[in-house]
mmCIF file of C-alpha atoms and ligand atoms in Angstrom:
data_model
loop_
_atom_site.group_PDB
_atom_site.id
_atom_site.type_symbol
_atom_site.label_atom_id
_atom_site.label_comp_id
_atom_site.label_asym_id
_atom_site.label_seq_id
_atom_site.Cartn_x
_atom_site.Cartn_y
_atom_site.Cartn_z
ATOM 1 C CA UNK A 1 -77.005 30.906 -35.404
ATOM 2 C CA UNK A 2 -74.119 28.888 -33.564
ATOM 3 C CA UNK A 3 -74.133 25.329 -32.786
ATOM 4 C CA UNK A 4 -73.399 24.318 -29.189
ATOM 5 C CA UNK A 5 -71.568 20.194 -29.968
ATOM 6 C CA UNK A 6 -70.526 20.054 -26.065
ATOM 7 C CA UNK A 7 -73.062 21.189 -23.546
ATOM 8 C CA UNK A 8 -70.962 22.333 -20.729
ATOM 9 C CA UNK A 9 -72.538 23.721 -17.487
ATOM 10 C CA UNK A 10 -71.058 27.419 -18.779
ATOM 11 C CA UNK A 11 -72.404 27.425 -22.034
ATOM 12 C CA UNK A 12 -76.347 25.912 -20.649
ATOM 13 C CA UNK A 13 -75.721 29.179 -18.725
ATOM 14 C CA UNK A 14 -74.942 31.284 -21.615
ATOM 15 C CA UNK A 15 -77.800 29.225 -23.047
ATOM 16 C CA UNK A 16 -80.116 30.402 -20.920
ATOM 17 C CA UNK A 17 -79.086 34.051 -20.336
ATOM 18 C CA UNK A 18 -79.889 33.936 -24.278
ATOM 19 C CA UNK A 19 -83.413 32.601 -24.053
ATOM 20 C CA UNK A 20 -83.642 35.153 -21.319
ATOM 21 C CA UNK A 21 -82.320 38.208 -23.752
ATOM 22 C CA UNK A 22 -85.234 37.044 -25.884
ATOM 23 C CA UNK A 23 -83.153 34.759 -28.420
ATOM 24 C CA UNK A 24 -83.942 31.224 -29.389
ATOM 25 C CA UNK A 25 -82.407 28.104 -28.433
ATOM 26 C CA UNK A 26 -83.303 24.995 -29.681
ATOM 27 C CA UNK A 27 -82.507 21.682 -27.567
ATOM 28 C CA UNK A 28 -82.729 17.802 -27.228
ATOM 29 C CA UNK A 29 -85.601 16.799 -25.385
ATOM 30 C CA UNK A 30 -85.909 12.919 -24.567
ATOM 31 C CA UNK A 31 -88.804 13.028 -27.677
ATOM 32 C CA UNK A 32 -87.673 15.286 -30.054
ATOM 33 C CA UNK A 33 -85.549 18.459 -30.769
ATOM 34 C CA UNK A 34 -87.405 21.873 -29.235
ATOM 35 C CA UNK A 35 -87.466 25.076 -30.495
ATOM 36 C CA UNK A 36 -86.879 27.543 -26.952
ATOM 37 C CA UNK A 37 -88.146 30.858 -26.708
ATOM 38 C CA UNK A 38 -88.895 32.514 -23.292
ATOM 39 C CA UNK A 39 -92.331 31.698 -22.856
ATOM 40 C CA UNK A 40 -93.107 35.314 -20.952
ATOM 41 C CA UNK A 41 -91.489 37.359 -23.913
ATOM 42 C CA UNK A 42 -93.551 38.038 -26.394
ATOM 43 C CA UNK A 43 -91.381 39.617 -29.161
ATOM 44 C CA UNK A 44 -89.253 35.840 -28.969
ATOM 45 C CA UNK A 45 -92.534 34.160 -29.431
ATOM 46 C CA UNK A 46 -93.223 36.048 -32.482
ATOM 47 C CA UNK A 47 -90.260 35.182 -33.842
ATOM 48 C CA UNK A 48 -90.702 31.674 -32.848
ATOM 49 C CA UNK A 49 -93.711 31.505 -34.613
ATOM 50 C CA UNK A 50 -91.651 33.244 -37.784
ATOM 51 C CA UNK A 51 -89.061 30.642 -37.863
ATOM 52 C CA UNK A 52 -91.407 28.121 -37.530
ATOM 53 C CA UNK A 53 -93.685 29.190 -40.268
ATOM 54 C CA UNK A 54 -96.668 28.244 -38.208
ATOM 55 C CA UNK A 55 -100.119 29.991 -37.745
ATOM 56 C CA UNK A 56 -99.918 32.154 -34.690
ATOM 57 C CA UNK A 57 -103.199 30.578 -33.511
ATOM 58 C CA UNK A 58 -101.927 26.965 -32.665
ATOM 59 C CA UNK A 59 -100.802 27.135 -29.040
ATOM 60 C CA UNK A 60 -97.263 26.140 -27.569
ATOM 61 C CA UNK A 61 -96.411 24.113 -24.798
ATOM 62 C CA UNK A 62 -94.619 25.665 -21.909
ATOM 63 C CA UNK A 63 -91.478 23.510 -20.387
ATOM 64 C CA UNK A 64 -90.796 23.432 -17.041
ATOM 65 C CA UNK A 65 -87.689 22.202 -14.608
ATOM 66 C CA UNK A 66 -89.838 20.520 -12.155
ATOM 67 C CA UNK A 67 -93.628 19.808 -11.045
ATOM 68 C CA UNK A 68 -92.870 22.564 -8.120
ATOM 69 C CA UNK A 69 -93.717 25.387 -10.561
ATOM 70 C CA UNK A 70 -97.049 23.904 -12.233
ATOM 71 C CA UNK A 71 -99.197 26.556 -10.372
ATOM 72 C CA UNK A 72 -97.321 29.481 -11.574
ATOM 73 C CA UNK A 73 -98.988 28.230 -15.072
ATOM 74 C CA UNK A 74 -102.126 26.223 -14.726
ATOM 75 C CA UNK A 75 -104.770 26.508 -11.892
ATOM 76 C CA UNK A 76 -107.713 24.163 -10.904
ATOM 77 C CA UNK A 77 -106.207 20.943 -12.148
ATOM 78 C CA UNK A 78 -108.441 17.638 -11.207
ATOM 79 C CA UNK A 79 -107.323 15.270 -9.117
ATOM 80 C CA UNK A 80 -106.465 12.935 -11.616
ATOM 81 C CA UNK A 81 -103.499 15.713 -13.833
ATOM 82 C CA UNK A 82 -102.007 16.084 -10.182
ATOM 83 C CA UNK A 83 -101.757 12.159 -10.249
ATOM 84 C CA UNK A 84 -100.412 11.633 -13.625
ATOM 85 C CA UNK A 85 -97.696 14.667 -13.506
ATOM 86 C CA UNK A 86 -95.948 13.258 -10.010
ATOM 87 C CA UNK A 87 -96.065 9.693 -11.611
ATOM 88 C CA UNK A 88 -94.762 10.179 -15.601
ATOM 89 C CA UNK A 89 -92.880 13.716 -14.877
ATOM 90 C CA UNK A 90 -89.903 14.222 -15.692
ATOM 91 C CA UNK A 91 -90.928 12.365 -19.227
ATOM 92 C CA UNK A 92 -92.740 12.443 -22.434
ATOM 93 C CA UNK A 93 -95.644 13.652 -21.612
ATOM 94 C CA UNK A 94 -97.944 17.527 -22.109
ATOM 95 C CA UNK A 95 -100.940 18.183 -19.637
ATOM 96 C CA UNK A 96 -103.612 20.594 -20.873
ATOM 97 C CA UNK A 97 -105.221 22.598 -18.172
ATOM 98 C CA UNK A 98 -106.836 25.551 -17.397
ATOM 99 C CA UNK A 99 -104.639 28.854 -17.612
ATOM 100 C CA UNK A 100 -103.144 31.372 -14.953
ATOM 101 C CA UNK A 101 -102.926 34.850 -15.886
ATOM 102 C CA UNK A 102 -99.094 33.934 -16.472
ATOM 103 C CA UNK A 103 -100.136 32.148 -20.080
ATOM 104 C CA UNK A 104 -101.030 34.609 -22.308
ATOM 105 C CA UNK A 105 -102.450 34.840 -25.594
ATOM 106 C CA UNK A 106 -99.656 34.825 -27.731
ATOM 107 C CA UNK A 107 -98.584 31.449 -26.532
ATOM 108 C CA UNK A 108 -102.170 29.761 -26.446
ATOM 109 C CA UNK A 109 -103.521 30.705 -29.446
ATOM 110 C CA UNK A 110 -106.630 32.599 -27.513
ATOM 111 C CA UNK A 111 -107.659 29.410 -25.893
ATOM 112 C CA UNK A 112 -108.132 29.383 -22.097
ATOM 113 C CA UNK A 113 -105.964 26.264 -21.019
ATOM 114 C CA UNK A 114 -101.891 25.982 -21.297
ATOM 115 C CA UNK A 115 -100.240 23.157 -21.924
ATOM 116 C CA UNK A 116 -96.916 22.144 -20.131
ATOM 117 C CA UNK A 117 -94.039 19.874 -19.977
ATOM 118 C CA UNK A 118 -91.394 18.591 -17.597
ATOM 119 C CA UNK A 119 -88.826 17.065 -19.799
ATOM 120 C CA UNK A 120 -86.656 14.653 -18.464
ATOM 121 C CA UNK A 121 -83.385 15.079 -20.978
ATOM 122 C CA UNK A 122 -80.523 15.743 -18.534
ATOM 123 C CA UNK A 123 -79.629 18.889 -21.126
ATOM 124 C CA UNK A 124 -83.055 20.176 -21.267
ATOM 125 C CA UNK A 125 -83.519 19.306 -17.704
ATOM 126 C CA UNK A 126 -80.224 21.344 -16.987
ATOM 127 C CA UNK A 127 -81.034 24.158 -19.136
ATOM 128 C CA UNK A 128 -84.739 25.020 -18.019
ATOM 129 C CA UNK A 129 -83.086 25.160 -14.376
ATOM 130 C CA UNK A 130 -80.518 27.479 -15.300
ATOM 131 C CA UNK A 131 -83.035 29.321 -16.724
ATOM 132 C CA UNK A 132 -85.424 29.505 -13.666
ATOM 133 C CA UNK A 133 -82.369 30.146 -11.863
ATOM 134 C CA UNK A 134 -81.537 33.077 -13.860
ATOM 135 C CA UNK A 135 -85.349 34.124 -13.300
ATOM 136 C CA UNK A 136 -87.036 32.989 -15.807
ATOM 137 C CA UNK A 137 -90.463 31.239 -15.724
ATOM 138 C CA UNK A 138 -90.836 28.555 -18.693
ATOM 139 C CA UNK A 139 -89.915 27.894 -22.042
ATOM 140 C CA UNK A 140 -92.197 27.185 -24.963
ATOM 141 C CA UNK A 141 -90.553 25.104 -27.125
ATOM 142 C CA UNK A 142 -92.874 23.339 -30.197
ATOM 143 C CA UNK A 143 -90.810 20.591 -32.244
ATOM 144 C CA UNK A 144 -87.748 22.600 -33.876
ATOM 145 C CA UNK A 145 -88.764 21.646 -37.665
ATOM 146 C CA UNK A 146 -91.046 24.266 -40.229
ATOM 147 C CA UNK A 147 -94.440 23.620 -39.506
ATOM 148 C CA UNK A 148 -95.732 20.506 -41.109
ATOM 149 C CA UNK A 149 -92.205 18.728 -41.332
ATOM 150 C CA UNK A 150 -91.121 15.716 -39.670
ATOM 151 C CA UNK A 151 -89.835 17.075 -36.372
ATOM 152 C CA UNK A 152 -86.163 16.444 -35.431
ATOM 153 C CA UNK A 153 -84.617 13.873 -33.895
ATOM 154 C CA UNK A 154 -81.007 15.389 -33.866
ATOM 155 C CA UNK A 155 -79.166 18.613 -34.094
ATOM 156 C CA UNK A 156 -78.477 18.082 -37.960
ATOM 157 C CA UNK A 157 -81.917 17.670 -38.766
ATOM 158 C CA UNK A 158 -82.884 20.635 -36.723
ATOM 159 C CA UNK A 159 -80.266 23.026 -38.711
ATOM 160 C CA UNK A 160 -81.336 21.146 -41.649
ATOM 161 C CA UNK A 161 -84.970 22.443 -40.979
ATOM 162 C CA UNK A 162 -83.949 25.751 -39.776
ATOM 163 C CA UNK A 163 -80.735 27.351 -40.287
ATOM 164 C CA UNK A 164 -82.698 29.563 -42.966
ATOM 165 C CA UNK A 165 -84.971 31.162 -40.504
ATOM 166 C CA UNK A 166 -82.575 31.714 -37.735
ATOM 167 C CA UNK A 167 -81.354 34.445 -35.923
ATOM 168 C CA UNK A 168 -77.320 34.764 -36.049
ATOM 169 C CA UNK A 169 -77.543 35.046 -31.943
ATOM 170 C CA UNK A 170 -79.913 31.978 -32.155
ATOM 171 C CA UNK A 171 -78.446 28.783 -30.710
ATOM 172 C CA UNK A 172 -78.723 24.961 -31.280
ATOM 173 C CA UNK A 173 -77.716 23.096 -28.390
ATOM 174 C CA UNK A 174 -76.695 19.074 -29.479
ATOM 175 C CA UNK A 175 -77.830 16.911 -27.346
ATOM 176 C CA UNK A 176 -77.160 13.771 -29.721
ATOM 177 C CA UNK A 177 -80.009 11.585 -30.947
ATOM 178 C CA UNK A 178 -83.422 11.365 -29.347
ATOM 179 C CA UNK A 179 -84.143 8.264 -27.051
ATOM 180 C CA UNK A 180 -87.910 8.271 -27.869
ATOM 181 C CA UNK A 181 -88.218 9.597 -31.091
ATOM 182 C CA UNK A 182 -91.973 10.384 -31.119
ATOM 183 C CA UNK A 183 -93.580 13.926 -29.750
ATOM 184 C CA UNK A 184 -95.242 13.560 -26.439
ATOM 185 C CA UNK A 185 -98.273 11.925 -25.614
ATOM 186 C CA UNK A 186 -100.944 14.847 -24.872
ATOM 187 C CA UNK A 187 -103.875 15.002 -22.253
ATOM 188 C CA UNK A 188 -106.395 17.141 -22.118
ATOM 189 C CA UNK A 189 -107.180 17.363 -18.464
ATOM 190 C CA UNK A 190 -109.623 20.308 -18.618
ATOM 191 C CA UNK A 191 -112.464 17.857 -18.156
ATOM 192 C CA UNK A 192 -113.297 15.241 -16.009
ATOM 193 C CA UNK A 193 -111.971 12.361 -17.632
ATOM 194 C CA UNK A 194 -108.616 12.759 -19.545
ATOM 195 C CA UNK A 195 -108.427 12.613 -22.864
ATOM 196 C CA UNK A 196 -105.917 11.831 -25.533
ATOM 197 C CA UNK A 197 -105.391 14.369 -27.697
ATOM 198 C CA UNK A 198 -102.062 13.219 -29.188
ATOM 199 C CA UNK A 199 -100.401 9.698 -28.350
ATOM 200 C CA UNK A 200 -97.179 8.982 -27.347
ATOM 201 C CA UNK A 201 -95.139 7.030 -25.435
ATOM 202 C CA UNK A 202 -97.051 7.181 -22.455
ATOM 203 C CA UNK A 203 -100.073 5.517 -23.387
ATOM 204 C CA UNK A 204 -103.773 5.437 -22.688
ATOM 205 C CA UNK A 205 -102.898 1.652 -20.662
ATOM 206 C CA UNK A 206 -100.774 3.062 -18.332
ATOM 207 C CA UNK A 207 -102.794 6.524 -17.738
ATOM 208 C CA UNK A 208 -106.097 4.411 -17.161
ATOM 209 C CA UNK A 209 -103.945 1.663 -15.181
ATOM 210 C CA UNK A 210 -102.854 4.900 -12.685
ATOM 211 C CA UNK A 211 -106.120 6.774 -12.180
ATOM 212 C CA UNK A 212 -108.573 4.036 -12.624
ATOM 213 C CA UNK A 213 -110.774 6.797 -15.107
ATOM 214 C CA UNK A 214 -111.599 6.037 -19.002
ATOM 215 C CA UNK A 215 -109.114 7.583 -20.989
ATOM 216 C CA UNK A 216 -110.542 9.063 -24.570
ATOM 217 C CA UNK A 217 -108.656 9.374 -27.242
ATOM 218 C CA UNK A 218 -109.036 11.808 -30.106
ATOM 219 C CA UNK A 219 -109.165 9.558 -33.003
ATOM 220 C CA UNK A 220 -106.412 10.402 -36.588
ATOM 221 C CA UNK A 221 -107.954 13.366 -38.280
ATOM 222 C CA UNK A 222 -110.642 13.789 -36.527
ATOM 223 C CA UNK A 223 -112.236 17.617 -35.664
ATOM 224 C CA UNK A 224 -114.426 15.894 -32.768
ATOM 225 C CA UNK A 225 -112.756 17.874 -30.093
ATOM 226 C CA UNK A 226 -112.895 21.393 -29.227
ATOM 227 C CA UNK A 227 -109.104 22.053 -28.470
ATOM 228 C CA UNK A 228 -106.845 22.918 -31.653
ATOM 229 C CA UNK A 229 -103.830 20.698 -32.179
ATOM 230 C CA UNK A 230 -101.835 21.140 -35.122
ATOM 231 C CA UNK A 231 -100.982 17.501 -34.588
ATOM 232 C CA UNK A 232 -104.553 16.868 -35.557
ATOM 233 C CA UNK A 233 -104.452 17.989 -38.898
ATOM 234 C CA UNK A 234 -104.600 15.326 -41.480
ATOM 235 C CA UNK A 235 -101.414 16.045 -42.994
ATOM 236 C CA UNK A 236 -98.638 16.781 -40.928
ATOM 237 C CA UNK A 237 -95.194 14.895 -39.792
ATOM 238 C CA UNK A 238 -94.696 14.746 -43.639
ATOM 239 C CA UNK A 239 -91.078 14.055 -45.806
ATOM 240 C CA UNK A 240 -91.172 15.068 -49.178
ATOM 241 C CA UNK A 241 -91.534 11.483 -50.566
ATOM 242 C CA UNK A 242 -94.814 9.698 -50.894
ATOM 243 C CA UNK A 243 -95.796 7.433 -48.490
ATOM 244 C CA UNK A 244 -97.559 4.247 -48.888
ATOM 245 C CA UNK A 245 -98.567 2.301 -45.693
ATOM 246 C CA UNK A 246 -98.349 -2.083 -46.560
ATOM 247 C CA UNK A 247 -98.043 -2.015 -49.875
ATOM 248 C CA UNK A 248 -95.165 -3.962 -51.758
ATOM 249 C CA UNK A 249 -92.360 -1.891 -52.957
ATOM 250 C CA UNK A 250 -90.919 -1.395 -56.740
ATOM 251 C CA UNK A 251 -87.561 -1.032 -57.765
ATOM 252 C CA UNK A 252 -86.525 2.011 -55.901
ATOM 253 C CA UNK A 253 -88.731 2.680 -53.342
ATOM 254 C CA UNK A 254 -87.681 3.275 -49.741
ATOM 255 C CA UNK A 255 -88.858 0.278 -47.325
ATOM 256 C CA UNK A 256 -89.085 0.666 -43.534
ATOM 257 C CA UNK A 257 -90.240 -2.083 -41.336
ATOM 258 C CA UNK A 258 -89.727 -3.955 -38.048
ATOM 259 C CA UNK A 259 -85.844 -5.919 -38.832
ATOM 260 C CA UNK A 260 -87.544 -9.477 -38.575
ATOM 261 C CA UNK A 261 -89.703 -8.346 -42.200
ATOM 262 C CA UNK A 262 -86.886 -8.505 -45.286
ATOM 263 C CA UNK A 263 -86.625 -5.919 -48.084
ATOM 264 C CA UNK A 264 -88.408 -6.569 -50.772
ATOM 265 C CA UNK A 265 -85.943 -7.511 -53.870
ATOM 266 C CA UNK A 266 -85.131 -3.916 -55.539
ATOM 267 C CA UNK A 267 -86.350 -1.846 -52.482
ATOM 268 C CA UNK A 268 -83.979 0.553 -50.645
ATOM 269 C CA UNK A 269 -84.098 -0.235 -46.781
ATOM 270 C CA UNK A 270 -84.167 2.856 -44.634
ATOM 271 C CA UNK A 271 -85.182 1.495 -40.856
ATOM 272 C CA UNK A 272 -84.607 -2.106 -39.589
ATOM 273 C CA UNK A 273 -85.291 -1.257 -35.981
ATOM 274 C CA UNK A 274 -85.558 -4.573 -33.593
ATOM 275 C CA UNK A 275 -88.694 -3.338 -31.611
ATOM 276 C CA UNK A 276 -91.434 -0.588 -31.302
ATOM 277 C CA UNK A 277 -89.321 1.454 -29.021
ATOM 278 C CA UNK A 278 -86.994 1.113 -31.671
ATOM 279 C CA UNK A 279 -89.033 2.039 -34.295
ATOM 280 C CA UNK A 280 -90.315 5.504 -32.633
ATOM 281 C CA UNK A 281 -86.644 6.196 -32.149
ATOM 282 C CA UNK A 282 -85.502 5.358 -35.964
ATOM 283 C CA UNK A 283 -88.724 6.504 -37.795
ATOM 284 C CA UNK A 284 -88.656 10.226 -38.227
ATOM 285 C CA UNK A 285 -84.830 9.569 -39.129
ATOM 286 C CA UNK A 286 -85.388 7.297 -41.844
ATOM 287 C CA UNK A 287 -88.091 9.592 -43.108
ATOM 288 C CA UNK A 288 -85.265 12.296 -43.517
ATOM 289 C CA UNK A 289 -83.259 9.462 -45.477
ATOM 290 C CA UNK A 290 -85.688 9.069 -47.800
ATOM 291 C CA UNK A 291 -85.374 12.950 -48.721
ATOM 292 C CA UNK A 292 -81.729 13.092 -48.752
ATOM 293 C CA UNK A 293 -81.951 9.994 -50.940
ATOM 294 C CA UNK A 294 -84.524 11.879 -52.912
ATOM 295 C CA UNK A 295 -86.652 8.680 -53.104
ATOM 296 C CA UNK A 296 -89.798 9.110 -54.615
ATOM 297 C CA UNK A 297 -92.010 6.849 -52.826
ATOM 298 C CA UNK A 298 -91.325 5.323 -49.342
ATOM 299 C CA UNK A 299 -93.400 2.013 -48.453
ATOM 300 C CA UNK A 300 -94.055 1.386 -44.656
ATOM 301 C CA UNK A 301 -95.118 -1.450 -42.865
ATOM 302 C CA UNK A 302 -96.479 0.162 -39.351
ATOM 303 C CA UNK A 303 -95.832 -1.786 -36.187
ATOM 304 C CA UNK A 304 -98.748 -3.557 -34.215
ATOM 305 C CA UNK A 305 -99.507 -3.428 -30.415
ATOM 306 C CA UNK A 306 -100.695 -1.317 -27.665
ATOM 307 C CA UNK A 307 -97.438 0.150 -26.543
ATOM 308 C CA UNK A 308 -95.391 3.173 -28.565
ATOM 309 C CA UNK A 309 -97.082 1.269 -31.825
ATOM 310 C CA UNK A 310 -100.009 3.589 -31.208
ATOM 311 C CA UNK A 311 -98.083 7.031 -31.516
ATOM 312 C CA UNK A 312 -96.048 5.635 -34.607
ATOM 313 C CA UNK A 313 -99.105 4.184 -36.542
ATOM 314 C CA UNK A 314 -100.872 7.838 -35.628
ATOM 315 C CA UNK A 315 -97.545 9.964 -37.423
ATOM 316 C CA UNK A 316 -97.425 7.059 -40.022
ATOM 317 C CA UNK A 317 -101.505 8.184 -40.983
ATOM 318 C CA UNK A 318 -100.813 11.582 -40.870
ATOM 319 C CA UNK A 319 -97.674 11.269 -43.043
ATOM 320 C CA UNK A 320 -99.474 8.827 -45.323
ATOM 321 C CA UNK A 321 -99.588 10.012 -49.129
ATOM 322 C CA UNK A 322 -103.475 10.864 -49.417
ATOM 323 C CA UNK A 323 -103.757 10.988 -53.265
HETATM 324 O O1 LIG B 401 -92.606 16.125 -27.327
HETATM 325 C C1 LIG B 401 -93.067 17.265 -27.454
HETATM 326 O O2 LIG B 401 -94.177 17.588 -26.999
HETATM 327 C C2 LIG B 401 -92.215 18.291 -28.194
HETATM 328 C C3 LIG B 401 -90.974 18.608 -27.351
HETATM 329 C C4 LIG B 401 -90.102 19.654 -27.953
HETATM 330 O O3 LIG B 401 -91.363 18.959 -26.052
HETATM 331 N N1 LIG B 401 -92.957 19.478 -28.472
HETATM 332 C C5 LIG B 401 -93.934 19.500 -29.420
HETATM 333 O O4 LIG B 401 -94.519 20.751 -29.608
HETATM 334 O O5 LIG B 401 -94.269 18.512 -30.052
HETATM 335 P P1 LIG B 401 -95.418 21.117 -30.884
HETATM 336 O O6 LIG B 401 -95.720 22.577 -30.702
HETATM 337 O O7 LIG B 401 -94.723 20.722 -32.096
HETATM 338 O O8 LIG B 401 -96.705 20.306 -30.651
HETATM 339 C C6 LIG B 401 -97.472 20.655 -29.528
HETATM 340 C C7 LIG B 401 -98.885 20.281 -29.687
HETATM 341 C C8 LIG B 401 -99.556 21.040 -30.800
HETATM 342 O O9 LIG B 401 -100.311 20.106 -31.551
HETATM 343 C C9 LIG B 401 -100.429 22.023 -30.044
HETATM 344 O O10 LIG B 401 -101.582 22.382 -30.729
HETATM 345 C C10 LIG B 401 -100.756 21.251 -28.795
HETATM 346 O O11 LIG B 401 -99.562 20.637 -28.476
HETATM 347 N N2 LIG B 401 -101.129 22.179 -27.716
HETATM 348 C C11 LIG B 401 -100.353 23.040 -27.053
HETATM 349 N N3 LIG B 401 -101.080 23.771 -26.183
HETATM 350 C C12 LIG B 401 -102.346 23.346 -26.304
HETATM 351 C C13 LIG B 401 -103.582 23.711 -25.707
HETATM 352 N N4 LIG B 401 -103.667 24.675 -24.811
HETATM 353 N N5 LIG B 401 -104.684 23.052 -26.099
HETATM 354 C C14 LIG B 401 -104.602 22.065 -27.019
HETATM 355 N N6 LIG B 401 -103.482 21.687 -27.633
HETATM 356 C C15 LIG B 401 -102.371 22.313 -27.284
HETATM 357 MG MG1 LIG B 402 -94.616 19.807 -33.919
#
């Protein structure tokens, strides 16, 4: 595996001959690090899947250079997906809709809907281009980290996660750090009211402000809906350190928490990020810290609010220590 430090417009285009050779290429996304594999070749996927270490039955999302080539992927799309992908495309945000004969099996887990993603990271943005220039029809690219990890928020932490499973003609592109931090927010849109199946930094506000529709959301840990979403599980997003959400700290412990709460005397401050945009961008970072630091137990107070605070207090539930 070789790491790419300066994205150039000749090596995105050795880039994507790769992904097109069937290789994988992981890349910044404005969420979080991607691991690409050419979503139409299903020997990558498999290996994708390998390097991963994740069940072959959780489904992928497919990343695309521009709303133009939704219908290659997804057909009969309600009004209100059509809405939300020309308003928050390019940006962090997956729509899950029924299939075209283009998404097969091995990248939806057997289920009949797709889910896709314009990114709007000028090197991912550059790269899936490229790509569809080079004839190629969308990348599937899940968080680059083993399944169950904390996904990456820069090209160390994705060679951290995965130099061990990678291919020597594998690439990581570096993008630098992450501007949003958090994975995207996903919609189901195979029904006739959205609903959130993962929350992110578009939230349910701003969908139900655009479309004027109810906008469910799938509550933490819950198995109420039909779809599968790894990001469901109970457990997942997790460092190796225990984490405790409000509790008060002992002599040791890790401490992240908005910058205007102090460290607790004896606590080891990993985050002090100014805002919840901050916060998203800082968190999975700081969970990292903790592992390097090989803390033991890593208190967290979670941010409050209707904004980003959402998608961070879901991850911090998920990656809460559950006894
Ligand atoms: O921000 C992101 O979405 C990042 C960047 C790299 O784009 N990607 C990402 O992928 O988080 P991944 O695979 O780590 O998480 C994708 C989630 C999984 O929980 C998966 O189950 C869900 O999307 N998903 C994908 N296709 C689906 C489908 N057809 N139905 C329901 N859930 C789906
Ligand atoms: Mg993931």
């Amino acid at each position: 595996m070789a790491i790419v430090s300066s994205c150039t417009t000749s090596t995105l285009k050795d880039a994507a001959t790769s992904l097109r050779s069937g290789n994988l290429v992981a890349f910044p996304t404005e969420t979080v690090y991607g691991l690409g594999a050419d979503a139409t070749n299903k020997d990558a996927v498999a290996h994708l899947y390998q390097a991963k270490g994740r069940p072959s039955d959780h489904p992928l999302i497919v990343h695309i250079s521009s709303i133009a080539n939704l219908d290659k992927w997804a057909r009969e799309f309600p009004e209100y997906a059509i809405k939300l992908a020309r308003t928050f495309w390019p940006g962090p945000m997956t729509l899950i809709l029924p299939r075209t004969h283009l998404a097969k099996d091995f990248i939806t887990g057997n289920q009949n809907s797709v889910g896709i993603r314009v990114p709007s990271h000028p090197l991912a943005s550059a790269l899936l281009k490229e790509f569809e220039g080079q004839g190629g029809l969308g990348v599937v690219a899940p968080s680059a980290n083993r399944f169950g990890n904390v996904s990456p928020t820069t090209a160390n932490a994705v060679v951290e996660e995965l130099s061990d499973y990678l291919s020597p003609t594998d690439l990581i592109l570096d993008g630098g750090p992450c501007q949003v931090g958090v994975e995207s927010t996903i919609i189901n849109c195979t029904q006739d009211f959205p609903e959130i199946l993962r929350p992110g930094a578009i939230t349910a506000t701003m969908i139900s402000d655009l479309i004027g529709l109810q906008v469910n959301q799938i509550a933490t840990g819950s198995n109420k809906s039909s779809i599968k979403a790894p990001g469901l599980l109970q457990s997942h997003y997790a460092p190796k350190a225990r984490v405790f959400l409000s509790t008060t700290p002992d002599l040791g412990d890790g401490f992240i928490a908005l910058s205007d709460i102090p460290t607790p005397p004896g606590a080891i401050r990993l985050a002090s990020p100014k805002d919840n945009n901050e916060y998203a961008q800082l968190l999975y970072q700081a969970l990292r810290l903790s592992d390097t630091k090989q803390i033991s137990n890593v208190i967290i107070i979670p941010p409050t609010g209707d904004d980003i605070a959402i998608a961070i207090c879901d991850r911090l539930e998920k990656c809460a220590y559950k006894g």
